[in-house]
JSON list of C-alpha atoms in Angstrom, two decimals:
[
{"chain": "A", "resi": 96, "resn": "MET", "atom": "CA", "xyz": [52.30, 1.84, 13.49]},
{"chain": "A", "resi": 97, "resn": "LYS", "atom": "CA", "xyz": [50.73, 3.43, 10.42]},
{"chain": "A", "resi": 98, "resn": "VAL", "atom": "CA", "xyz": [49.33, 0.07, 9.33]},
{"chain": "A", "resi": 99, "resn": "LYS", "atom": "CA", "xyz": [47.63, -0.48, 12.69]},
{"chain": "A", "resi": 100, "resn": "LEU", "atom": "CA", "xyz": [46.10, 3.02, 12.60]},
{"chain": "A", "resi": 101, "resn": "LEU", "atom": "CA", "xyz": [44.99, 2.59, 8.99]},
{"chain": "A", "resi": 102, "resn": "SER", "atom": "CA", "xyz": [43.44, -0.82, 9.73]},
{"chain": "A", "resi": 103, "resn": "ALA", "atom": "CA", "xyz": [41.64, 0.56, 12.81]},
{"chain": "A", "resi": 104, "resn": "VAL", "atom": "CA", "xyz": [40.19, 3.46, 10.79]},
{"chain": "A", "resi": 105, "resn": "LEU", "atom": "CA", "xyz": [39.13, 1.09, 8.01]},
{"chain": "A", "resi": 106, "resn": "LEU", "atom": "CA", "xyz": [37.50, -1.31, 10.46]},
{"chain": "A", "resi": 107, "resn": "ALA", "atom": "CA", "xyz": [35.73, 1.57, 12.21]},
{"chain": "A", "resi": 108, "resn": "SER", "atom": "CA", "xyz": [34.48, 2.98, 8.91]},
{"chain": "A", "resi": 109, "resn": "LEU", "atom": "CA", "xyz": [32.98, -0.39, 8.01]},
{"chain": "A", "resi": 110, "resn": "THR", "atom": "CA", "xyz": [31.40, -1.25, 11.35]},
{"chain": "A", "resi": 111, "resn": "LEU", "atom": "CA", "xyz": [29.95, 2.12, 12.38]},
{"chain": "A", "resi": 112, "resn": "PRO", "atom": "CA", "xyz": [27.29, 2.29, 9.63]},
{"chain": "A", "resi": 113, "resn": "VAL", "atom": "CA", "xyz": [26.21, -1.27, 10.42]},
{"chain": "A", "resi": 114, "resn": "LEU", "atom": "CA", "xyz": [25.94, -0.51, 14.13]},
{"chain": "A", "resi": 115, "resn": "ALA", "atom": "CA", "xyz": [24.09, 2.72, 13.42]},
{"chain": "A", "resi": 116, "resn": "GLN", "atom": "CA", "xyz": [21.52, 0.90, 11.30]},
{"chain": "A", "resi": 117, "resn": "ASN", "atom": "CA", "xyz": [20.92, -1.73, 13.96]},
{"chain": "A", "resi": 118, "resn": "THR", "atom": "CA", "xyz": [20.46, 0.75, 16.79]},
{"chain": "A", "resi": 119, "resn": "ALA", "atom": "CA", "xyz": [18.37, 3.18, 14.74]},
{"chain": "A", "resi": 120, "resn": "GLY", "atom": "CA", "xyz": [16.03, 0.42, 13.61]},
{"chain": "A", "resi": 121, "resn": "ALA", "atom": "CA", "xyz": [15.62, -0.91, 17.13]},
{"chain": "A", "resi": 122, "resn": "SER", "atom": "CA", "xyz": [14.87, 2.46, 18.74]},
{"chain": "A", "resi": 123, "resn": "ALA", "atom": "CA", "xyz": [12.46, 3.88, 16.14]},
{"chain": "A", "resi": 124, "resn": "PRO", "atom": "CA", "xyz": [8.98, 2.34, 16.34]},
{"chain": "A", "resi": 125, "resn": "ASN", "atom": "CA", "xyz": [7.45, 1.24, 13.09]},
{"chain": "A", "resi": 126, "resn": "ALA", "atom": "CA", "xyz": [4.29, 2.77, 11.65]},
{"chain": "A", "resi": 127, "resn": "VAL", "atom": "CA", "xyz": [1.96, 0.13, 13.09]},
{"chain": "A", "resi": 128, "resn": "GLU", "atom": "CA", "xyz": [3.27, 0.66, 16.62]},
{"chain": "A", "resi": 129, "resn": "ARG", "atom": "CA", "xyz": [2.91, 4.44, 16.24]},
{"chain": "A", "resi": 130, "resn": "VAL", "atom": "CA", "xyz": [-0.69, 4.05, 15.04]},
{"chain": "A", "resi": 131, "resn": "GLU", "atom": "CA", "xyz": [-1.55, 1.74, 17.94]},
{"chain": "A", "resi": 132, "resn": "ARG", "atom": "CA", "xyz": [0.08, 4.10, 20.43]},
{"chain": "A", "resi": 133, "resn": "ASP", "atom": "CA", "xyz": [-1.74, 7.08, 18.90]},
{"chain": "A", "resi": 134, "resn": "ASN", "atom": "CA", "xyz": [-5.06, 5.22, 18.98]},
{"chain": "A", "resi": 135, "resn": "ALA", "atom": "CA", "xyz": [-4.64, 4.46, 22.67]},
{"chain": "A", "resi": 136, "resn": "LYS", "atom": "CA", "xyz": [-3.75, 8.07, 23.41]},
{"chain": "A", "resi": 137, "resn": "ILE", "atom": "CA", "xyz": [-6.73, 9.37, 21.43]},
{"chain": "A", "resi": 138, "resn": "ARG", "atom": "CA", "xyz": [-9.11, 6.99, 23.22]},
{"chain": "A", "resi": 139, "resn": "HIS", "atom": "CA", "xyz": [-7.74, 8.12, 26.59]},
{"chain": "A", "resi": 140, "resn": "GLU", "atom": "CA", "xyz": [-8.12, 11.79, 25.70]},
{"chain": "A", "resi": 141, "resn": "THR", "atom": "CA", "xyz": [-11.66, 11.23, 24.40]},
{"chain": "A", "resi": 142, "resn": "ARG", "atom": "CA", "xyz": [-12.60, 9.54, 27.67]},
{"chain": "A", "resi": 143, "resn": "ASP", "atom": "CA", "xyz": [-11.12, 12.46, 29.64]},
{"chain": "A", "resi": 144, "resn": "MET", "atom": "CA", "xyz": [-13.00, 14.94, 27.50]},
{"chain": "A", "resi": 145, "resn": "LYS", "atom": "CA", "xyz": [-16.29, 13.15, 28.12]},
{"chain": "A", "resi": 146, "resn": "HIS", "atom": "CA", "xyz": [-15.66, 13.32, 31.87]},
{"chain": "A", "resi": 147, "resn": "ASP", "atom": "CA", "xyz": [-14.82, 17.02, 31.60]},
{"chain": "A", "resi": 148, "resn": "LYS", "atom": "CA", "xyz": [-17.99, 17.68, 29.63]},
{"chain": "A", "resi": 149, "resn": "ALA", "atom": "CA", "xyz": [-20.05, 15.88, 32.27]},
{"chain": "A", "resi": 150, "resn": "ASP", "atom": "CA", "xyz": [-18.38, 18.03, 34.94]},
{"chain": "A", "resi": 151, "resn": "VAL", "atom": "CA", "xyz": [-19.30, 21.21, 33.05]},
{"chain": "A", "resi": 152, "resn": "VAL", "atom": "CA", "xyz": [-22.92, 20.05, 32.74]},
{"chain": "A", "resi": 153, "resn": "LYS", "atom": "CA", "xyz": [-22.96, 19.35, 36.49]},
{"chain": "A", "resi": 154, "resn": "ASP", "atom": "CA", "xyz": [-21.47, 22.78, 37.21]},
{"chain": "A", "resi": 155, "resn": "ARG", "atom": "CA", "xyz": [-24.13, 24.46, 35.05]},
{"chain": "A", "resi": 156, "resn": "LYS", "atom": "CA", "xyz": [-26.86, 22.66, 37.00]},
{"chain": "A", "resi": 157, "resn": "GLU", "atom": "CA", "xyz": [-25.29, 23.82, 40.27]},
{"chain": "A", "resi": 158, "resn": "LEU", "atom": "CA", "xyz": [-25.16, 27.34, 38.86]},
{"chain": "A", "resi": 159, "resn": "ALA", "atom": "CA", "xyz": [-28.89, 27.18, 38.14]},
{"chain": "A", "resi": 160, "resn": "VAL", "atom": "CA", "xyz": [-29.50, 26.12, 41.75]},
{"chain": "A", "resi": 161, "resn": "ASP", "atom": "CA", "xyz": [-27.37, 29.03, 43.00]},
{"chain": "A", "resi": 162, "resn": "ARG", "atom": "CA", "xyz": [-29.38, 31.43, 40.85]},
{"chain": "A", "resi": 163, "resn": "LYS", "atom": "CA", "xyz": [-32.62, 30.09, 42.31]},
{"chain": "A", "resi": 164, "resn": "GLU", "atom": "CA", "xyz": [-31.26, 30.61, 45.82]},
{"chain": "A", "resi": 165, "resn": "ARG", "atom": "CA", "xyz": [-30.21, 34.14, 44.92]},
{"chain": "A", "resi": 166, "resn": "ASN", "atom": "CA", "xyz": [-33.66, 34.91, 43.52]},
{"chain": "A", "resi": 167, "resn": "ALA", "atom": "CA", "xyz": [-35.30, 33.49, 46.65]},
{"chain": "A", "resi": 168, "resn": "ASP", "atom": "CA", "xyz": [-33.05, 35.73, 48.77]},
{"chain": "A", "resi": 169, "resn": "GLN", "atom": "CA", "xyz": [-34.14, 38.69, 46.67]},
{"chain": "A", "resi": 170, "resn": "ARG", "atom": "CA", "xyz": [-37.81, 37.84, 47.19]},
{"chain": "A", "resi": 171, "resn": "ARG", "atom": "CA", "xyz": [-37.29, 37.49, 50.96]},
{"chain": "A", "resi": 172, "resn": "GLU", "atom": "CA", "xyz": [-35.42, 40.79, 51.03]},
{"chain": "A", "resi": 173, "resn": "ASP", "atom": "CA", "xyz": [-38.23, 42.50, 49.13]},
{"chain": "A", "resi": 174, "resn": "ALA", "atom": "CA", "xyz": [-40.80, 41.00, 51.51]},
{"chain": "A", "resi": 175, "resn": "ASP", "atom": "CA", "xyz": [-38.81, 42.21, 54.53]},
{"chain": "A", "resi": 176, "resn": "ILE", "atom": "CA", "xyz": [-38.57, 45.71, 53.11]},
{"chain": "A", "resi": 177, "resn": "LYS", "atom": "CA", "xyz": [-42.29, 45.67, 52.39]},
{"chain": "A", "resi": 178, "resn": "LYS", "atom": "CA", "xyz": [-42.92, 44.72, 56.03]},
{"chain": "A", "resi": 179, "resn": "GLY", "atom": "CA", "xyz": [-40.49, 47.41, 57.19]},
{"chain": "A", "resi": 180, "resn": "ASP", "atom": "CA", "xyz": [-38.01, 44.94, 58.67]},
{"chain": "A", "resi": 181, "resn": "VAL", "atom": "CA", "xyz": [-34.73, 46.60, 57.64]},
{"chain": "A", "resi": 182, "resn": "LYS", "atom": "CA", "xyz": [-32.53, 44.40, 59.81]},
{"chain": "A", "resi": 183, "resn": "ASP", "atom": "CA", "xyz": [-33.66, 41.16, 58.14]},
{"chain": "A", "resi": 184, "resn": "ALA", "atom": "CA", "xyz": [-33.59, 42.86, 54.75]},
{"chain": "A", "resi": 185, "resn": "LYS", "atom": "CA", "xyz": [-29.91, 43.68, 55.24]},
{"chain": "A", "resi": 186, "resn": "LYS", "atom": "CA", "xyz": [-29.20, 40.06, 56.18]},
{"chain": "A", "resi": 187, "resn": "GLU", "atom": "CA", "xyz": [-30.98, 38.87, 53.04]},
{"chain": "A", "resi": 188, "resn": "GLU", "atom": "CA", "xyz": [-29.09, 41.44, 50.98]},
{"chain": "A", "resi": 189, "resn": "ALA", "atom": "CA", "xyz": [-25.76, 40.21, 52.35]},
{"chain": "A", "resi": 190, "resn": "ARG", "atom": "CA", "xyz": [-26.74, 36.62, 51.60]},
{"chain": "A", "resi": 191, "resn": "ARG", "atom": "CA", "xyz": [-27.84, 37.60, 48.08]},
{"chain": "A", "resi": 192, "resn": "GLU", "atom": "CA", "xyz": [-24.58, 39.46, 47.43]},
{"chain": "A", "resi": 193, "resn": "GLN", "atom": "CA", "xyz": [-22.64, 36.39, 48.56]},
{"chain": "A", "resi": 194, "resn": "GLU", "atom": "CA", "xyz": [-24.70, 34.26, 46.16]},
{"chain": "A", "resi": 195, "resn": "ASN", "atom": "CA", "xyz": [-23.92, 36.76, 43.37]},
{"chain": "A", "resi": 196, "resn": "ARG", "atom": "CA", "xyz": [-20.19, 36.42, 44.06]},
{"chain": "A", "resi": 197, "resn": "GLU", "atom": "CA", "xyz": [-20.45, 32.63, 43.99]},
{"chain": "A", "resi": 198, "resn": "ILE", "atom": "CA", "xyz": [-22.43, 32.77, 40.75]},
{"chain": "A", "resi": 199, "resn": "SER", "atom": "CA", "xyz": [-19.84, 35.03, 39.14]},
{"chain": "A", "resi": 200, "resn": "LYS", "atom": "CA", "xyz": [-17.05, 32.71, 40.28]},
{"chain": "A", "resi": 201, "resn": "ASP", "atom": "CA", "xyz": [-18.89, 29.65, 38.95]},
{"chain": "A", "resi": 202, "resn": "LYS", "atom": "CA", "xyz": [-19.52, 31.37, 35.62]},
{"chain": "A", "resi": 203, "resn": "ARG", "atom": "CA", "xyz": [-15.81, 32.18, 35.27]},
{"chain": "A", "resi": 204, "resn": "GLU", "atom": "CA", "xyz": [-14.87, 28.59, 36.08]},
{"chain": "A", "resi": 205, "resn": "ILE", "atom": "CA", "xyz": [-17.34, 27.22, 33.54]},
{"chain": "A", "resi": 206, "resn": "LYS", "atom": "CA", "xyz": [-16.02, 29.58, 30.89]},
{"chain": "A", "resi": 207, "resn": "HIS", "atom": "CA", "xyz": [-12.44, 28.55, 31.70]},
{"chain": "A", "resi": 208, "resn": "ASP", "atom": "CA", "xyz": [-13.39, 24.86, 31.58]},
{"chain": "A", "resi": 209, "resn": "ALA", "atom": "CA", "xyz": [-15.07, 25.36, 28.21]},
{"chain": "A", "resi": 210, "resn": "ALA", "atom": "CA", "xyz": [-11.93, 27.03, 26.84]},
{"chain": "A", "resi": 211, "resn": "ASP", "atom": "CA", "xyz": [-9.83, 24.12, 28.14]},
{"chain": "A", "resi": 212, "resn": "MET", "atom": "CA", "xyz": [-12.17, 21.65, 26.45]},
{"chain": "A", "resi": 213, "resn": "ASN", "atom": "CA", "xyz": [-11.86, 23.53, 23.16]},
{"chain": "A", "resi": 214, "resn": "HIS", "atom": "CA", "xyz": [-8.09, 23.36, 23.44]},
{"chain": "A", "resi": 215, "resn": "ASP", "atom": "CA", "xyz": [-8.25, 19.64, 24.23]},
{"chain": "A", "resi": 216, "resn": "ARG", "atom": "CA", "xyz": [-10.43, 19.07, 21.17]},
{"chain": "A", "resi": 217, "resn": "ALA", "atom": "CA", "xyz": [-7.92, 20.90, 18.98]},
{"chain": "A", "resi": 218, "resn": "VAL", "atom": "CA", "xyz": [-5.06, 18.80, 20.36]},
{"chain": "A", "resi": 219, "resn": "ARG", "atom": "CA", "xyz": [-7.03, 15.62, 19.78]},
{"chain": "A", "resi": 220, "resn": "ARG", "atom": "CA", "xyz": [-7.82, 16.67, 16.18]},
{"chain": "A", "resi": 221, "resn": "HIS", "atom": "CA", "xyz": [-4.10, 17.26, 15.61]},
{"chain": "A", "resi": 222, "resn": "GLU", "atom": "CA", "xyz": [-3.24, 13.86, 17.06]},
{"chain": "A", "resi": 223, "resn": "MET", "atom": "CA", "xyz": [-5.91, 12.18, 14.95]},
{"chain": "A", "resi": 224, "resn": "HIS", "atom": "CA", "xyz": [-4.46, 13.82, 11.85]},
{"chain": "A", "resi": 225, "resn": "ARG", "atom": "CA", "xyz": [-0.98, 12.63, 12.77]},
{"chain": "A", "resi": 226, "resn": "ARG", "atom": "CA", "xyz": [-2.34, 9.14, 13.46]},
{"chain": "A", "resi": 227, "resn": "ASN", "atom": "CA", "xyz": [-4.06, 9.12, 10.07]},
{"chain": "A", "resi": 228, "resn": "MET", "atom": "CA", "xyz": [-0.81, 10.13, 8.39]},
{"chain": "A", "resi": 229, "resn": "ASP", "atom": "CA", "xyz": [0.99, 7.28, 10.16]},
{"chain": "A", "resi": 230, "resn": "ALA", "atom": "CA", "xyz": [-1.80, 4.86, 9.21]},
{"chain": "A", "resi": 231, "resn": "ALA", "atom": "CA", "xyz": [-1.44, 5.84, 5.56]},
{"chain": "A", "resi": 232, "resn": "GLN", "atom": "CA", "xyz": [2.17, 4.62, 5.71]},
{"chain": "A", "resi": 233, "resn": "VAL", "atom": "CA", "xyz": [1.12, 1.17, 6.95]},
{"chain": "A", "resi": 234, "resn": "LYS", "atom": "CA", "xyz": [1.14, -1.34, 4.11]}
]
């Protein structure tokens, strides 16, 4: 009984390290695979960031259009007041105030998008650094 237990423990002590090496080597990617995976991820993030930047530029152009509309509403309101047409002036004022709210909302969104882009750039820089460290290990 003791011999069987002793032989089982001895066999287990010899085979476990070998099995552990085989499974650890198979599950951990080598440096080249990590670099390739990191490169693909960085390219994908760069592409996303370019799309986000284009969206921000588009939003800023739309904001400029909204500001022009607001200024036109202000001019119409001023013209109505000058003519003495208070009813139309109030309509123009309401329209202008709505444009101001939309402008403020758009400005907040643009600011939030810019902060997100800055964060994305920082993450990408970190990933590029990690990729470069992995690439230095490739021989």
